[in-house]
Coordinates of C-alpha atoms in Angstrom, one line a residue:
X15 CA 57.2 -14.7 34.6
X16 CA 53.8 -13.2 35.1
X17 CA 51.7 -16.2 35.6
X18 CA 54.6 -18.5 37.7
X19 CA 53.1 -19.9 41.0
X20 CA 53.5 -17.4 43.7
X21 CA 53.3 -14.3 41.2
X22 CA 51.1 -11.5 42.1
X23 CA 49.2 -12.5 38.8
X24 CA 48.5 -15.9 39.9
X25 CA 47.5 -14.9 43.9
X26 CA 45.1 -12.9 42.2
X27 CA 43.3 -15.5 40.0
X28 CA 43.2 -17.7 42.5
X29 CA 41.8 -14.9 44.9
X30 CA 38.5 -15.5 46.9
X31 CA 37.3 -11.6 45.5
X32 CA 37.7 -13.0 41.9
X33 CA 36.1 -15.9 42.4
X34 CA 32.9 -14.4 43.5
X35 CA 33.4 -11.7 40.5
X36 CA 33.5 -14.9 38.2
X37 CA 30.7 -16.4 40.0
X38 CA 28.4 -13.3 39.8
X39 CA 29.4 -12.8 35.9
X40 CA 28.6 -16.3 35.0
X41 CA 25.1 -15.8 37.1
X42 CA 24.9 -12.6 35.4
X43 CA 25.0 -14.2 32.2
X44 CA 22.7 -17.3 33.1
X45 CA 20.2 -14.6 34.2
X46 CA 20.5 -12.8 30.9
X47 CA 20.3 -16.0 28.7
X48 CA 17.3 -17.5 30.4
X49 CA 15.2 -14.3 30.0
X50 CA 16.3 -14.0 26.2
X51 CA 15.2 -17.6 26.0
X52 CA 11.8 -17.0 27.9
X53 CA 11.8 -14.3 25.3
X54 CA 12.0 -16.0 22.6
X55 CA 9.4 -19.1 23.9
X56 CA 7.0 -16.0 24.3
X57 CA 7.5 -14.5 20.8
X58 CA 7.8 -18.2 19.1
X59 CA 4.6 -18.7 21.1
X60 CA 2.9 -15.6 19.8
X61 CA 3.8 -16.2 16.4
X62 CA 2.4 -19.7 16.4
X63 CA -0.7 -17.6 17.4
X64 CA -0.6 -15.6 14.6
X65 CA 0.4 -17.3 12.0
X66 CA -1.9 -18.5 9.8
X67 CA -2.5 -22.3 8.3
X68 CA -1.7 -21.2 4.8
X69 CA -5.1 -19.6 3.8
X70 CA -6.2 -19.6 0.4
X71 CA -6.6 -15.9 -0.6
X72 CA -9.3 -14.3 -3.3
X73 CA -8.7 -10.9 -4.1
X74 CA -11.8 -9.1 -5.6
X75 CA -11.1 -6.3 -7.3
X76 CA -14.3 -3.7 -8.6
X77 CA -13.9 -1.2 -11.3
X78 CA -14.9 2.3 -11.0
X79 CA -16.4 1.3 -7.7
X80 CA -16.6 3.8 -5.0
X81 CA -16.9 3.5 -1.0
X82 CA -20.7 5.5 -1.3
X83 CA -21.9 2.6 -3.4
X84 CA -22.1 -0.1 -0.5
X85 CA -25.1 -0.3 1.6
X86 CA -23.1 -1.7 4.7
X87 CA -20.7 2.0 3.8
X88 CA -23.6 3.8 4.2
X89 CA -24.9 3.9 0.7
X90 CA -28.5 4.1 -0.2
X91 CA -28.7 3.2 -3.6
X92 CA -27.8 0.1 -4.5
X93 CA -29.0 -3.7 -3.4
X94 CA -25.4 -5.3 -1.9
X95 CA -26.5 -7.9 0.3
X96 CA -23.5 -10.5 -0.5
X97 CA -20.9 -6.7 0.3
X98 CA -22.7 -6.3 3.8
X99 CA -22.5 -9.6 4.4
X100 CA -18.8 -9.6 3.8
X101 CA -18.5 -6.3 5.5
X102 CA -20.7 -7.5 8.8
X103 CA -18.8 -11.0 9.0
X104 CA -15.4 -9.3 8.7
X105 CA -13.2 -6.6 8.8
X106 CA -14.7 -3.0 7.2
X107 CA -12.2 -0.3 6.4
X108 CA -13.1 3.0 6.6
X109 CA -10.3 4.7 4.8
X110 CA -8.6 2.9 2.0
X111 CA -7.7 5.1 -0.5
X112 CA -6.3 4.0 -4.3
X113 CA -5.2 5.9 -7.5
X114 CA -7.3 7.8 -9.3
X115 CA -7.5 5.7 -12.2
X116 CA -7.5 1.8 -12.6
X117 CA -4.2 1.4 -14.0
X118 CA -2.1 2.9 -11.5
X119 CA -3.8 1.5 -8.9
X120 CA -3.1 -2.4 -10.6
X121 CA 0.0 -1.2 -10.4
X122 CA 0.3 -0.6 -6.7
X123 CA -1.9 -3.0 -5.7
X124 CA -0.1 -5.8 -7.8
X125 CA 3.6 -4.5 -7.3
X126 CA 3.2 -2.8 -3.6
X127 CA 4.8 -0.1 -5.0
X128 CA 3.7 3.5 -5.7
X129 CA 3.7 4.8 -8.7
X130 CA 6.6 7.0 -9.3
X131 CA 8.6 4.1 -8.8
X132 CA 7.2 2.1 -11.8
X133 CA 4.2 3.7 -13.9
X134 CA 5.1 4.2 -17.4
X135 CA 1.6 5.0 -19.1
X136 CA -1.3 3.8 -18.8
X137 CA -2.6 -0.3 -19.3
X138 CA 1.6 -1.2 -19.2
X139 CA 3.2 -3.4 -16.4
X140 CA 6.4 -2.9 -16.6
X141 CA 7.6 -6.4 -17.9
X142 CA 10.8 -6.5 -15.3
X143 CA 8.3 -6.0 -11.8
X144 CA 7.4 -8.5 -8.9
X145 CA 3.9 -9.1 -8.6
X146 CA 2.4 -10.9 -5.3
X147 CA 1.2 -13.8 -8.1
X148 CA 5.1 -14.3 -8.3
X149 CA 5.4 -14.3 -4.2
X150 CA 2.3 -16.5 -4.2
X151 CA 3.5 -18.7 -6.6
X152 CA 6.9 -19.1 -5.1
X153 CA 5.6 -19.9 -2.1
X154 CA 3.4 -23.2 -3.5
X155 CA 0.3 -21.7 -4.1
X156 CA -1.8 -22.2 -7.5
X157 CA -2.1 -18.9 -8.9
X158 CA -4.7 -17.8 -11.0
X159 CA -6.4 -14.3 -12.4
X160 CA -9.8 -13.8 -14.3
X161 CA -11.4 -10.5 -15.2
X162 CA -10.2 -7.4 -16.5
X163 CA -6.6 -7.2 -17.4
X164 CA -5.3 -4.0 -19.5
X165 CA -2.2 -4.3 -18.0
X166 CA 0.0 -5.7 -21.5
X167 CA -0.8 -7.3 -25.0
X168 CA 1.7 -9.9 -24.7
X169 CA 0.1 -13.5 -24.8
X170 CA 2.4 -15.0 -22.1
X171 CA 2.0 -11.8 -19.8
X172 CA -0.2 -13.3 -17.4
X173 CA 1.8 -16.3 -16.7
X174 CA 5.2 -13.8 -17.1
X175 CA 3.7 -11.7 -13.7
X176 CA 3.3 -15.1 -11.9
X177 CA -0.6 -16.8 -12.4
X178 CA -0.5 -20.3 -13.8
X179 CA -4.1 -19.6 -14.8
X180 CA -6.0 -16.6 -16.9
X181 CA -8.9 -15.9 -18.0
X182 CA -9.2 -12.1 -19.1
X183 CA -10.8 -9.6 -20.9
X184 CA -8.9 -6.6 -22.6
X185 CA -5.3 -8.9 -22.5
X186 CA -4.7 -9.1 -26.4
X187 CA -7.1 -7.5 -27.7
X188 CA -10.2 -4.8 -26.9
X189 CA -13.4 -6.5 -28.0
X190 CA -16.8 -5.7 -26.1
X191 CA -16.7 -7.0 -22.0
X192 CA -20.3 -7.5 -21.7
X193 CA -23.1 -8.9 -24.2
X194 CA -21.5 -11.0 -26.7
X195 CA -18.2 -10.4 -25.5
X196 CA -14.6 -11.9 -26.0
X197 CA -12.4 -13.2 -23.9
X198 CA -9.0 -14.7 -23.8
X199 CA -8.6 -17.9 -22.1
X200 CA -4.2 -18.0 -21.5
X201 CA -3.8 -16.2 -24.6
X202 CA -6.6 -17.6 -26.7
X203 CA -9.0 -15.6 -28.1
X204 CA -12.8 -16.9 -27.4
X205 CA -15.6 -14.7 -28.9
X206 CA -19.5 -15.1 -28.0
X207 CA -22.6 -14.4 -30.2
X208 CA -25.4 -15.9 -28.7
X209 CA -25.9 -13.5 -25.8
X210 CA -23.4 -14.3 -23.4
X211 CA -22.2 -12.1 -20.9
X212 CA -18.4 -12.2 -20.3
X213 CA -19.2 -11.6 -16.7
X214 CA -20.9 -14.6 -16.2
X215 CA -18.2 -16.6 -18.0
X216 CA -15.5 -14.9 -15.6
X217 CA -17.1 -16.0 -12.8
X218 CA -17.7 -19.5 -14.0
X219 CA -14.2 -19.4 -13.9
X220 CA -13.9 -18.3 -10.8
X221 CA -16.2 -21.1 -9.6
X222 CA -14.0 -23.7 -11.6
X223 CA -10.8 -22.6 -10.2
X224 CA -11.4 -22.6 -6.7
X225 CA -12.8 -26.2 -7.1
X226 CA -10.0 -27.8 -9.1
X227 CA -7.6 -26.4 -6.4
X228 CA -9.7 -27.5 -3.3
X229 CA -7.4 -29.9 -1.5
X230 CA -4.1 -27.5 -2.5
X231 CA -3.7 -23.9 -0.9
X232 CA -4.9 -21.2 -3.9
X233 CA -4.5 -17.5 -4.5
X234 CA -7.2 -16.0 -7.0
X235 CA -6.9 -12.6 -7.9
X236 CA -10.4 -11.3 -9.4
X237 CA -10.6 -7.8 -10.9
X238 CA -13.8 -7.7 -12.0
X239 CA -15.4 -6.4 -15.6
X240 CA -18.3 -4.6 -13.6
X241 CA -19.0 -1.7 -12.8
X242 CA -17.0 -0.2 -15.5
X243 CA -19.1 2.0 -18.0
X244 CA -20.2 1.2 -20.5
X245 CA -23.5 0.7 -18.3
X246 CA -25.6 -1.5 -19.8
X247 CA -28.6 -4.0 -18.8
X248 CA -27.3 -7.4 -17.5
X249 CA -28.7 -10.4 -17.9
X250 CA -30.7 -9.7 -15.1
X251 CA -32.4 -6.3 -16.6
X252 CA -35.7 -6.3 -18.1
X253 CA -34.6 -4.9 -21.2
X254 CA -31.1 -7.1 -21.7
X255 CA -30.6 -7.9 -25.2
X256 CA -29.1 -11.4 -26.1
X257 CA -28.6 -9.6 -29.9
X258 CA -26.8 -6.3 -28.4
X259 CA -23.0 -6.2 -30.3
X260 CA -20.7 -3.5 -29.0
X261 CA -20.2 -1.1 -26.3
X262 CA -22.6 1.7 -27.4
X263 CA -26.2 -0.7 -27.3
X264 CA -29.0 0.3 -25.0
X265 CA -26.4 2.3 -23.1
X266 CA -27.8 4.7 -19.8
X267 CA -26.7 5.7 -16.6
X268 CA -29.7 4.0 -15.2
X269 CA -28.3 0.7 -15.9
X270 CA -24.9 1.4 -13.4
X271 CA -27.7 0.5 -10.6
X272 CA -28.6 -3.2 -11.9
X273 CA -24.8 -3.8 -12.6
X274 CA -23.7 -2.6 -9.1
X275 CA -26.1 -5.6 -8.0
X276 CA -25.2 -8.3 -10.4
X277 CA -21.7 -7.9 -9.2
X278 CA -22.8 -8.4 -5.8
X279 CA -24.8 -11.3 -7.3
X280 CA -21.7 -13.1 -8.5
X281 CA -19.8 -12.1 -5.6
X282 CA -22.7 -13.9 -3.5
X283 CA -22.1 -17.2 -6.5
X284 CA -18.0 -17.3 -5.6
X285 CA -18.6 -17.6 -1.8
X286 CA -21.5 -20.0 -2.0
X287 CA -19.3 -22.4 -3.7
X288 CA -16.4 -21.6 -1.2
X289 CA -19.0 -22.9 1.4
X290 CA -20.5 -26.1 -0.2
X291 CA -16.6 -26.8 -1.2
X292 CA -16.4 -26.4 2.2
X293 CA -13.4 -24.2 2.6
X294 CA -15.1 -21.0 3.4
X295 CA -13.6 -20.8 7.1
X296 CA -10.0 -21.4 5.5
X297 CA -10.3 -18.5 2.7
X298 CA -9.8 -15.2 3.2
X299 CA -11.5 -12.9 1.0
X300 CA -10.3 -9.4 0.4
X301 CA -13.0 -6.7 -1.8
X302 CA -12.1 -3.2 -2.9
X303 CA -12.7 -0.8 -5.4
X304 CA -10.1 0.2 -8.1
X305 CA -11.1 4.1 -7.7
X306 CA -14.3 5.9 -7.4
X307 CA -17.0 5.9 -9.5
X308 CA -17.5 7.4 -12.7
X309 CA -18.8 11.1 -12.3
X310 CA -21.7 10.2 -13.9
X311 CA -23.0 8.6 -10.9
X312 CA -24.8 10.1 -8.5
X313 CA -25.9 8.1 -5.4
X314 CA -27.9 8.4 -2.5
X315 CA -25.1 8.5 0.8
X316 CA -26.0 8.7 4.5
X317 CA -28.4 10.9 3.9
X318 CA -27.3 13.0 1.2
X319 CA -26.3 12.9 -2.6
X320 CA -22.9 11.9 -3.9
X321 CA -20.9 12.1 -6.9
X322 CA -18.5 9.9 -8.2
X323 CA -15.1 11.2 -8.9
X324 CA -13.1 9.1 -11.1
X325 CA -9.8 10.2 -12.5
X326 CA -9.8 13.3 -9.7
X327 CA -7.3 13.1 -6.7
X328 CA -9.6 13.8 -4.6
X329 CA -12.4 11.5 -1.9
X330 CA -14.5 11.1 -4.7
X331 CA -12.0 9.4 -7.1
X332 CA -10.1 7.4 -4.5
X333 CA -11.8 6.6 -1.6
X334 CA -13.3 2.9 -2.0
X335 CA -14.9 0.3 0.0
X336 CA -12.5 -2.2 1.6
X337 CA -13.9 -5.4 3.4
X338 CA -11.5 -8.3 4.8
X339 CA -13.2 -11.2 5.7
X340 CA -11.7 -14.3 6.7
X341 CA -13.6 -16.9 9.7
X342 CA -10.7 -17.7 11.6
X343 CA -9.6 -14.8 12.4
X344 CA -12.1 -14.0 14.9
X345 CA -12.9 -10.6 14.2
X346 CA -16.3 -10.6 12.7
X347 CA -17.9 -7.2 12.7
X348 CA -15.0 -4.7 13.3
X349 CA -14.7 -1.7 11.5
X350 CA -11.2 -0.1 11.4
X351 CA -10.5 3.5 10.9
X352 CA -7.0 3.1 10.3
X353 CA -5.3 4.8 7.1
X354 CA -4.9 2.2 4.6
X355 CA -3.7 1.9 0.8
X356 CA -3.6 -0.2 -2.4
X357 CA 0.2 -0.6 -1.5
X358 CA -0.7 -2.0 1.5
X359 CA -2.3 -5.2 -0.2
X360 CA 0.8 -7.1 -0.8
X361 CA 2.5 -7.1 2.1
X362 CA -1.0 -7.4 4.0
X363 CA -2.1 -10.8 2.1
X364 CA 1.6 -12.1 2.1
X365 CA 1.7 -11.8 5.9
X366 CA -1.9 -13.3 6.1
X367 CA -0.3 -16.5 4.2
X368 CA 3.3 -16.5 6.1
X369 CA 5.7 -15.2 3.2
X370 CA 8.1 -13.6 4.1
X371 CA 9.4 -11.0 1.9
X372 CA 12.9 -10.1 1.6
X373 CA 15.0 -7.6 3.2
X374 CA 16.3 -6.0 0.8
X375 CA 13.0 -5.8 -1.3
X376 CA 11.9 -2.5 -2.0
X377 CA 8.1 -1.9 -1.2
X378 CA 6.0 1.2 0.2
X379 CA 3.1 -1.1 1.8
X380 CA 2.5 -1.3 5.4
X381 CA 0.7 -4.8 6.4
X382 CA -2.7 -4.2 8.2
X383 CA -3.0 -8.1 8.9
X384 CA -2.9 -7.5 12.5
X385 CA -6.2 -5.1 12.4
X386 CA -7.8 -8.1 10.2
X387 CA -7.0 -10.6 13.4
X388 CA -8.7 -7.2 15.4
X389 CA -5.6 -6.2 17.0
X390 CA -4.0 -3.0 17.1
X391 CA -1.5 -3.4 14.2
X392 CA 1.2 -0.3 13.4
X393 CA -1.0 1.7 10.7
X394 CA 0.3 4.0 8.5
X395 CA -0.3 7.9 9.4
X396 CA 0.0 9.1 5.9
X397 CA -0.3 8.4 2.2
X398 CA 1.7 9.4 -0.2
X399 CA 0.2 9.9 -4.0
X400 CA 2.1 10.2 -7.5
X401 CA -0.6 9.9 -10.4
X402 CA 0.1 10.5 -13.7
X403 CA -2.2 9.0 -16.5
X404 CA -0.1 9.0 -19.3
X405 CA 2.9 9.4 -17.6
X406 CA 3.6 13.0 -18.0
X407 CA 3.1 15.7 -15.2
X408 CA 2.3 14.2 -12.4
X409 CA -0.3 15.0 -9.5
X410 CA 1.4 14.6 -6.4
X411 CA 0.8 15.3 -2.6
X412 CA 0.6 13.3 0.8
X413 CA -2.2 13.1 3.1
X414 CA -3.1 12.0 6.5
X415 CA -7.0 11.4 7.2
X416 CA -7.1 14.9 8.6
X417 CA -5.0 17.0 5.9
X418 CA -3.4 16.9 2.7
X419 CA -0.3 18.6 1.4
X420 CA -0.1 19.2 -3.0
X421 CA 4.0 19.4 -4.3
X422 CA 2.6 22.6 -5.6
X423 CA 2.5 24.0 -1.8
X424 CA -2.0 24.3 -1.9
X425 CA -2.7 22.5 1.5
X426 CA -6.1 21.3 2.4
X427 CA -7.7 20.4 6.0
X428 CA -10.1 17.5 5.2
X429 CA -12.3 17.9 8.1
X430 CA -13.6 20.9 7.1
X431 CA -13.0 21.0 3.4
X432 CA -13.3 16.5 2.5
X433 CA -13.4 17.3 -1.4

């Protein structure tokens, strides 16, 4: 009865007033469609400007390697010419801080995760975690790792945590890393007595890797053997010993100097072979230290003396050098003073590649790819640290760069008291 001709219903649907209502909604709604559409045109748009052409990625990682030790840092020590390059070409952080401790901070770095979410004692990766070999591999990528691993005895744990590829020292075994040393190549056990430095042989992998996997898209993840004590001569020193067996030969502080620049030597070997492959301009190459340097050391920085502070949760055992370089990015030269983390790695590198990770997956990183590209980017304000070596009590507090909060309630303002 409502809706018969001449009802009141139907006079009003047929009314002149609700026909401009109807008129003005449907405008309305045009209005509001073609501005989300312009919308998404400008954000599809800005993503295609973003997003990168699936770069290969090598991650260099130094042990016991602290932000005073780089010349382009500030440092006054040591000879890095292939580091300042790196640093002057690309992106140099100015506040990356790790773990303590190498261990935990493979964890992070590998995982994205901080440690009271996974470490169980130290040189153990949990076997059930996500490492971004696993996202890298997923994603079509040849994976592969050489260097130091200590992070599980099992043969297959490389290739378990995601790299096709290995080539490690300390994975089944603990025989000496330098003169004569040994090595396991996937698993298999490869010992040298006629003065070989397993540094050498690491990076000839390196070298070998990236030019196998030229013409496909490649992720190398390099933790290197140096600078790690024992310090020793290299190959390099005057006083190098092809004969030297073990860790405790012709063994001096001294030596932590001419090791600091044969890493930077073989750094200065893996990206002149990136260039004659020629796909320098399409790698992105990420360096940072594992923690700071042994307390041992003590260096010459901006004008004053410096001691490493490995193992103590402080500046001087987890403040490292950082350096992001990658040619197509267009920000050669910048130096960001943003907070930044060994969490942050995962999420930074997977974003610099275009995989996506999950919704639901649990990480603590915050990607600074947009501050590599020299925009703005959304940086973290603090960092939060849980470090235990073995597991046990843990030291734990958070920081901004300007203060720093212990669990225990001691609170410390960095700009006047850094250390």
């Amino acid at each position: 009865m409502l809706f018969t001709r001449n009802s009141p219903m139907s006079r009003f649907l047929n009314s002149q007033f609700l026909k401009r209502r109807l008129l003005h909604v449907f405008a309305t709604l045009i209005i509001v469609a073609a501005n989300h559409f312009l919308v998404i045109c400008r954000v599809f748009a800005g993503n295609l400007a973003d997003s990168p052409c699936r770069p290969n990625i090598v991650l260099i990682l130094a042990d016991d390697f602290g932000f005073e030790c780089v010349g382009a840092n500030g440092g006054e020590s040591y000879k890095t010419p292939h580091l300042d390059r790196l640093a002057a070409e690309g992106v140099r952080f100015e506040h990356c801080y790790v773990q303590p401790l190498c261990t935990p901070t493979r964890l992070q770095l590998m995982t994205g995760l901080y440690n009271v979410r996974n470490y169980v004692n130290f040189g153990t990766l949990p076997r059930g975690e996500t490492t971004f070999a696993h996202h890298f591999q997923k994603a079509g990528y040849k994976t592969g790792i050489c260097g130091k691993w200590q992070l599980g005895s099992e043969k297959d744990s490389p290739q378990h945590f995601g790299f096709d590829e290995a080539y490690l020292w300390q994975h089944t075994r603990r025989p000496p890393r330098y003169a004569n040393a040994g090595l396991e190549r996937n698993g298999a056990e490869e010992d040298f007595t006629r003065g070989e430095y397993g540094p050498d042989f690491i990076n000839h992998f390196a070298l070998d890797f990236v030019a196998r996997h030229r013409d496909e898209t490649f992720f190398l993840y390099y933790p290197m053997m140096l600078t790690h004590d024992p310090f020793q001569p290299t190959p390099d020193s005057d006083d190098y010993d092809p004969k030297a067996i073990g860790e405790n030969v012709n063994r001096h502080v001294r030596h932590f100097a001419e090791m600091t620049e044969y890493m930077d030597k073989l750094i200065g070997k893996l990206v002149a072979k990136l260039e004659q492959l020629k796909i320098r301009d399409n790698t992105l190459l990420v360096f940072l230290g594992d923690n700071g340097t042994s307390p041992s050391v003590t260096s010459q920085f901006r004008g004053g003396t410096f001691r490493g502070g490995k193992g103590q949760t402080t500046a001087r055992g987890m403040h490292v050098p950082l350096f992001v370089n990658y040619p197509k990015a267009g920000a050669s030269g910048k130096v960001c003073g943003d907070l930044v983390a060994s969490v942050d790695i995962l999420p930074t590198i997977c974003a610099a590649a275009g995989i996506p990770l999950s919704a639901d997956m649990t990480t603590d990183g915050v990607s600074f790819w947009p501050q590599v590209c020299g925009k703005p980017g959304t940086p973290r304000e603090t960092y939060y640290c849980w470090y235990a070596r073995d597991g046990g009590k843990a030291a734990e507090f958070a920081m901004s760069k300007t203060h720093k909060l212990y669990a225990d309630g001691r609170f410390f303002d960095l700009t006047a008291d850094p250390f």
